[in-house]
Amino acid sequence: CLQAQYPSTEACDGLDNDCDLFTDEGLVQKCSSLCGGGLQECIQGKWGRCSARQPSKELCDGRMDDDCDGQVDEGCLCTLGDVTLCKKNMRDGDGNKKDCGIGASLCDKNGSWGPCTFLKAVQEKCNDHDDDCDGIIDGMEALCGNTEIGMCKKGKSICIEGKWGECKGAVLPKEEQCDKQDNDCDGKVDEGLDAQKKVDLMFLIDDSGSMCRYTKPLAAALKDYVQEFTGTPHKFGVTSYPFTWNVHSGFFYKTLTNPFMTNAGSAQKIAASIQCNGGGDEPTYDLIRKFSNPFITPIKWRKDARPYLIVITDEPPQTLIGTSETDAAYFTQSCSIGNCKPGDTLPTFIFTQPMYWPLYDEIVGHDPKKLFDLYPSTTAHFAKELRRVFKDVCR
């Protein structure tokens, strides 16, 4: 059959390709957009509109990704229907400007906050705004401070221009002192202090020539402080060293209150008499060991008193008989003199230059609170530091 046109698969070309008297019938294909997939139908030889949802302007409705970029409500300050409190550019229901109280703003479909509309007056706050609409901005008072327990008291602070001022009149917690008061405001009185009825305080004072700048202000500080011990059962001892240049004689110290402790006033006068004219070898390790060793100590430590050892020197610790720091620390960390009981340590305090503090670590039981700086060499400095030594002798 020459020149005959046979049926073929129907195509979207406006022709009856399968020769069934219908054109482009039943032709559908898949399609897609940024928002997903869909279908499109062949109409009069052309593919029609894709049924997939097309990107549109993002609406701030909190529901869907309108522009199909993978994010919902991007660029929106808020979501349609949200309400927020506001104070700036506030207007009342008649459109009049309002400078007090609080208002509300509604979020529109574009994700922007609408105008601030006045709601009501509220309780005044420290925010530089007339919240309660009484014509006065801030100026209120409030209690401040930690607590009302013990010595602590609350003070008052005034709000000015949205900021609370200085807390005036408040008494804050301090370090606990032996004064029958709750200084640290924890509900306890004189807790953690060494409440000893009797204390023997022995001073080991370096009297070499380099100590002149320290001994005089130290004696003056003792004079100011020991008055507080007048009439108490506490006793003092004073030992100066080195006593002589002849180190082989064994007389490398001088116990000025030997062998018994004396009262505070007498001890102060003895300390004031030290002339800083001793030798140049300061056997500090030897003396600490000797005075804390119950078998060789030259002091008559009272059996009913707690012993204290206070060393004052501007030189590194030395030894004339081979005493090490560990040797010197043996009896300070295992006290066997005075009224010490098994497990007690001998309170030992060192006044020296900070560069030498590591040389006394074992002796003070690695307690930095028992190491004191000699500088500045003033009466006020020594008086302050001596009070730190004696603060826990609760009498």
XYZ file of C-alpha atoms in Angstrom:
395
model
C 0.000 0.000 0.000
C 1.886 2.977 -1.273
C 1.910 6.403 0.460
C -0.347 5.231 3.341
C -0.089 6.997 6.823
C -0.294 4.430 9.613
C -1.307 5.128 13.319
C 1.513 6.049 15.818
C 1.779 6.865 19.510
C -0.156 9.976 20.422
C 2.135 12.993 20.987
C 1.489 16.529 22.272
C 1.576 18.178 18.853
C -2.066 19.016 18.028
C -2.396 15.999 15.637
C -4.375 12.754 15.804
C -1.271 10.562 15.800
C -3.086 7.302 16.677
C -5.867 7.986 14.179
C -8.720 7.526 16.652
C -10.442 10.775 15.700
C -9.221 12.460 18.952
C -6.300 14.881 19.245
C -3.777 14.909 22.145
C -6.127 12.873 24.308
C -4.944 11.532 27.695
C -1.465 13.061 27.560
C -0.111 13.947 31.136
C 3.468 14.334 32.401
C 5.213 15.032 35.707
C 6.545 18.506 36.533
C 7.959 20.408 39.561
C 8.663 23.796 41.085
C 10.766 25.026 44.061
C 7.841 24.012 46.254
C 7.545 20.384 45.076
C 6.140 18.084 42.337
C 2.951 18.189 40.209
C 1.382 17.256 36.811
C 0.683 19.076 33.559
C -1.802 18.148 30.725
C -1.353 18.520 26.962
C -3.881 21.004 25.564
C -4.035 21.800 21.831
C -0.513 20.648 21.195
C 1.100 22.419 24.193
C 1.816 21.383 27.761
C -0.375 23.246 30.200
C 0.371 24.874 33.583
C 2.169 22.703 36.178
C -0.091 21.828 39.117
C 2.836 22.085 41.642
C 2.572 24.949 44.184
C 4.595 27.960 43.069
C 6.745 30.195 45.359
C 5.013 33.303 46.669
C 5.823 36.184 48.982
C 6.649 34.950 52.494
C 3.800 35.586 54.919
C 4.630 35.949 58.620
C 1.939 33.519 59.701
C 4.048 30.886 61.440
C 2.563 28.139 59.282
C 4.373 27.417 56.010
C 7.376 28.181 53.791
C 5.591 30.445 51.293
C 8.627 31.243 49.109
C 9.891 27.647 49.276
C 13.449 28.518 50.287
C 13.565 26.014 53.149
C 12.825 28.561 55.903
C 9.555 29.572 57.549
C 8.883 33.269 58.282
C 12.466 34.330 57.609
C 12.992 38.080 57.904
C 9.920 38.475 60.105
C 10.177 40.458 63.356
C 7.110 38.695 64.688
C 4.312 36.301 63.758
C 0.853 37.402 62.670
C -1.382 37.782 65.735
C 1.447 38.079 68.284
C 1.125 40.782 70.952
C 3.954 42.517 72.808
C 4.052 45.133 75.561
C 5.497 48.515 74.613
C 6.148 52.007 75.991
C 7.660 54.027 73.135
C 5.539 56.222 70.856
C 2.427 55.166 72.745
C -1.032 56.500 71.821
C -4.403 56.173 73.498
C -7.643 55.166 71.808
C -8.155 58.713 70.494
C -4.690 58.894 69.008
C -3.290 61.149 71.716
C 0.331 60.696 72.803
C 0.745 58.851 76.101
C 3.949 59.032 78.200
C 3.083 56.761 81.104
C 1.828 53.279 81.870
C 2.167 50.456 79.387
C 0.774 49.672 75.952
C 0.463 46.775 73.507
C 1.451 46.284 69.887
C -0.020 43.738 67.419
C 2.008 41.927 64.738
C 0.725 42.327 61.142
C 0.975 39.874 58.215
C 4.229 41.459 57.085
C 5.899 40.490 60.358
C 6.146 44.045 61.668
C 4.894 45.423 64.958
C 1.972 47.751 64.643
C 1.462 50.993 66.600
C 1.781 50.956 70.407
C -1.664 51.405 71.943
C -2.051 52.426 75.617
C -3.388 49.684 77.908
C -3.179 50.778 81.562
C -1.069 52.106 84.425
C 1.075 49.504 86.236
C 3.242 49.296 89.353
C 6.237 51.637 89.292
C 9.589 50.046 88.416
C 13.182 51.333 88.332
C 13.287 51.899 84.570
C 13.275 55.695 83.960
C 9.538 55.581 83.041
C 6.352 56.710 84.786
C 4.761 53.276 85.034
C 1.940 54.177 87.435
C 1.016 57.464 85.701
C 1.355 59.581 88.849
C 3.598 62.134 87.166
C 6.713 60.970 89.065
C 9.445 58.931 87.378
C 11.271 56.462 89.662
C 12.490 57.926 93.002
C 11.399 54.891 94.981
C 13.438 53.263 97.775
C 14.272 49.593 98.213
C 16.056 47.522 100.821
C 19.515 46.314 99.845
C 22.237 44.218 101.428
C 22.671 40.547 102.225
C 20.674 39.678 105.292
C 19.402 40.770 108.713
C 21.168 37.932 110.552
C 23.787 38.615 113.210
C 25.678 41.883 112.783
C 24.396 42.308 109.232
C 21.809 44.953 108.482
C 20.060 45.901 105.292
C 20.392 49.390 103.892
C 18.406 51.502 101.424
C 18.960 52.354 97.786
C 17.129 55.020 95.717
C 16.255 54.572 92.028
C 17.404 57.510 89.885
C 17.013 57.588 86.095
C 16.422 53.864 85.860
C 19.386 52.810 88.024
C 19.602 51.851 91.683
C 21.977 54.060 93.594
C 24.526 53.164 96.243
C 23.343 50.917 99.046
C 23.572 53.109 102.117
C 23.436 51.948 105.705
C 23.936 48.248 104.950
C 26.200 46.153 107.179
C 27.711 43.291 105.169
C 29.208 40.000 106.410
C 32.799 40.180 107.629
C 35.364 37.679 108.806
C 34.369 36.131 112.110
C 36.093 37.735 115.101
C 36.283 36.808 118.738
C 33.843 39.384 120.110
C 30.696 37.412 120.997
C 29.093 38.665 117.770
C 27.995 36.907 114.589
C 30.319 38.877 112.285
C 29.922 36.657 109.215
C 26.132 36.561 109.615
C 25.704 32.797 109.448
C 23.692 32.507 112.642
C 26.668 31.342 114.719
C 28.831 33.287 117.190
C 32.641 33.008 117.308
C 32.527 29.737 115.347
C 35.746 28.336 113.912
C 37.918 30.333 116.303
C 40.431 28.758 118.643
C 38.654 29.517 121.909
C 41.611 29.065 124.235
C 41.394 30.235 127.842
C 45.175 30.514 128.060
C 47.745 31.037 125.339
C 51.542 31.217 125.506
C 52.803 33.339 122.607
C 56.549 33.047 121.973
C 58.216 35.557 119.641
C 61.461 34.514 117.922
C 62.849 37.838 116.688
C 65.865 38.199 114.397
C 68.020 41.002 115.858
C 70.686 41.178 113.138
C 71.649 44.592 111.767
C 69.366 44.378 108.713
C 66.336 44.121 111.022
C 66.607 47.682 112.402
C 64.012 48.976 109.968
C 61.515 46.410 111.285
C 62.127 46.010 115.020
C 61.163 49.546 116.022
C 57.764 49.666 114.235
C 57.166 46.087 115.404
C 57.736 47.090 119.046
C 55.417 50.072 118.596
C 52.736 47.819 117.123
C 53.061 45.427 120.055
C 52.661 48.347 122.432
C 49.411 49.350 120.744
C 48.059 45.834 120.712
C 49.099 44.187 123.976
C 46.859 46.531 125.947
C 44.005 44.282 124.855
C 45.699 41.397 126.720
C 46.077 43.295 129.966
C 44.429 41.394 132.799
C 44.047 38.190 130.765
C 45.714 34.846 131.554
C 47.619 34.944 128.239
C 51.423 35.141 128.481
C 54.211 36.277 126.169
C 57.806 35.228 125.587
C 60.570 36.974 123.626
C 63.693 35.372 122.195
C 66.237 37.242 120.070
C 68.806 35.653 117.759
C 71.624 35.326 116.833
C 73.069 36.186 120.236
C 76.779 36.045 119.438
C 79.169 35.818 116.538
C 80.785 32.771 118.114
C 78.621 30.100 116.487
C 80.690 27.281 118.038
C 79.778 28.271 121.583
C 76.192 27.130 121.119
C 74.802 30.429 122.373
C 73.077 31.370 119.132
C 69.959 32.791 120.777
C 68.927 34.695 123.874
C 65.653 33.982 125.626
C 64.917 37.356 127.146
C 61.984 36.040 129.195
C 63.717 32.816 130.190
C 62.443 30.445 131.326
C 58.877 31.522 132.082
C 56.472 33.552 129.990
C 55.593 37.039 131.171
C 52.647 39.415 130.909
C 51.927 41.424 127.776
C 53.264 44.721 129.096
C 56.609 43.289 130.178
C 57.000 41.410 126.904
C 56.416 44.602 124.949
C 59.101 46.450 126.903
C 61.541 43.601 126.308
C 60.787 43.585 122.568
C 61.346 47.362 122.481
C 64.795 46.859 124.027
C 66.091 44.756 121.115
C 68.878 46.743 119.437
C 69.264 44.750 116.162
C 72.960 44.246 116.873
C 73.165 40.461 116.733
C 75.393 38.358 114.503
C 75.022 37.510 110.858
C 73.994 33.832 111.017
C 70.240 33.382 111.612
C 69.650 29.715 112.594
C 65.863 29.945 112.270
C 65.358 26.232 111.542
C 67.362 25.357 114.670
C 65.290 27.618 116.921
C 61.916 26.467 115.619
C 62.905 22.867 116.243
C 64.394 23.638 119.668
C 61.455 25.633 121.019
C 58.838 23.123 119.765
C 60.708 20.004 120.912
C 59.421 19.032 124.398
C 62.738 17.343 125.272
C 65.062 20.308 124.630
C 62.879 23.415 124.761
C 64.253 26.106 127.128
C 60.758 27.451 127.805
C 58.470 26.421 130.620
C 55.379 26.092 128.471
C 52.326 26.007 130.721
C 50.517 22.684 130.725
C 47.134 24.384 130.657
C 47.937 26.906 127.890
C 47.992 26.599 124.096
C 51.481 27.367 122.704
C 51.960 29.761 119.780
C 55.219 30.392 117.898
C 55.768 33.657 115.987
C 58.963 33.993 113.935
C 60.100 37.407 112.638
C 63.130 37.570 110.322
C 64.228 39.222 107.081
C 66.681 36.472 106.080
C 66.222 32.968 104.624
C 66.169 30.240 107.302
C 69.606 28.887 108.200
C 70.973 26.140 110.421
C 74.165 25.749 112.435
C 73.622 22.104 113.355
C 72.223 20.651 110.132
C 68.491 21.071 110.869
C 66.321 20.740 107.740
C 62.888 22.220 107.133
C 61.365 18.768 107.659
C 63.208 18.485 111.002
C 61.905 21.896 112.078
C 58.369 20.991 110.978
C 58.235 17.698 112.870
C 57.048 19.145 116.173
C 55.074 22.077 114.701
C 52.885 19.600 112.853
C 52.725 17.208 115.812
C 52.542 19.460 118.848
C 53.833 17.945 122.108
C 54.196 21.026 124.332
C 51.756 23.014 126.445
C 48.225 21.650 126.463
C 48.548 20.035 123.010
C 46.789 16.728 122.545
C 47.569 13.995 119.993
C 46.732 15.279 116.540
C 47.169 18.961 117.454
C 49.503 21.210 115.485
C 51.581 24.003 116.969
C 50.250 27.299 115.520
C 53.362 28.770 113.903
C 53.364 32.123 112.114
C 56.222 33.439 109.971
C 56.913 37.125 109.277
C 59.502 37.376 106.495
C 60.025 38.446 102.901
C 57.642 36.684 100.451
C 60.578 35.256 98.489
C 61.344 33.068 101.535
C 57.790 31.836 102.170
C 58.323 28.533 100.267
C 61.109 27.694 102.733
C 58.532 27.536 105.562
C 55.741 25.584 103.790
C 56.134 22.417 105.855
C 56.522 24.305 109.123
C 53.172 26.123 108.730
C 51.422 23.038 107.351
C 51.157 24.581 103.861
C 48.761 27.199 105.215
C 49.372 30.539 103.391
C 47.383 32.385 106.070
C 50.269 31.791 108.474
C 52.815 33.579 106.264
C 53.118 37.370 106.606
C 55.026 40.016 104.674
C 57.461 42.223 106.606
C 56.839 45.056 104.159
C 55.863 47.817 104.594
C 57.874 48.317 107.772
C 55.306 50.515 109.514
C 53.596 50.325 112.869
C 50.173 50.273 111.189
C 51.155 47.313 109.003
C 52.495 45.247 111.912
C 49.495 46.088 114.101
C 47.143 44.890 111.369
C 49.088 41.690 110.737
C 49.478 40.875 114.440
C 45.719 41.064 114.797
C 45.491 38.472 112.051
C 47.759 36.218 114.117
C 45.817 36.714 117.331
C 42.306 36.893 115.878
C 41.530 33.268 116.705
C 42.774 33.463 120.303
C 39.208 33.837 121.482
C 39.164 35.179 125.013
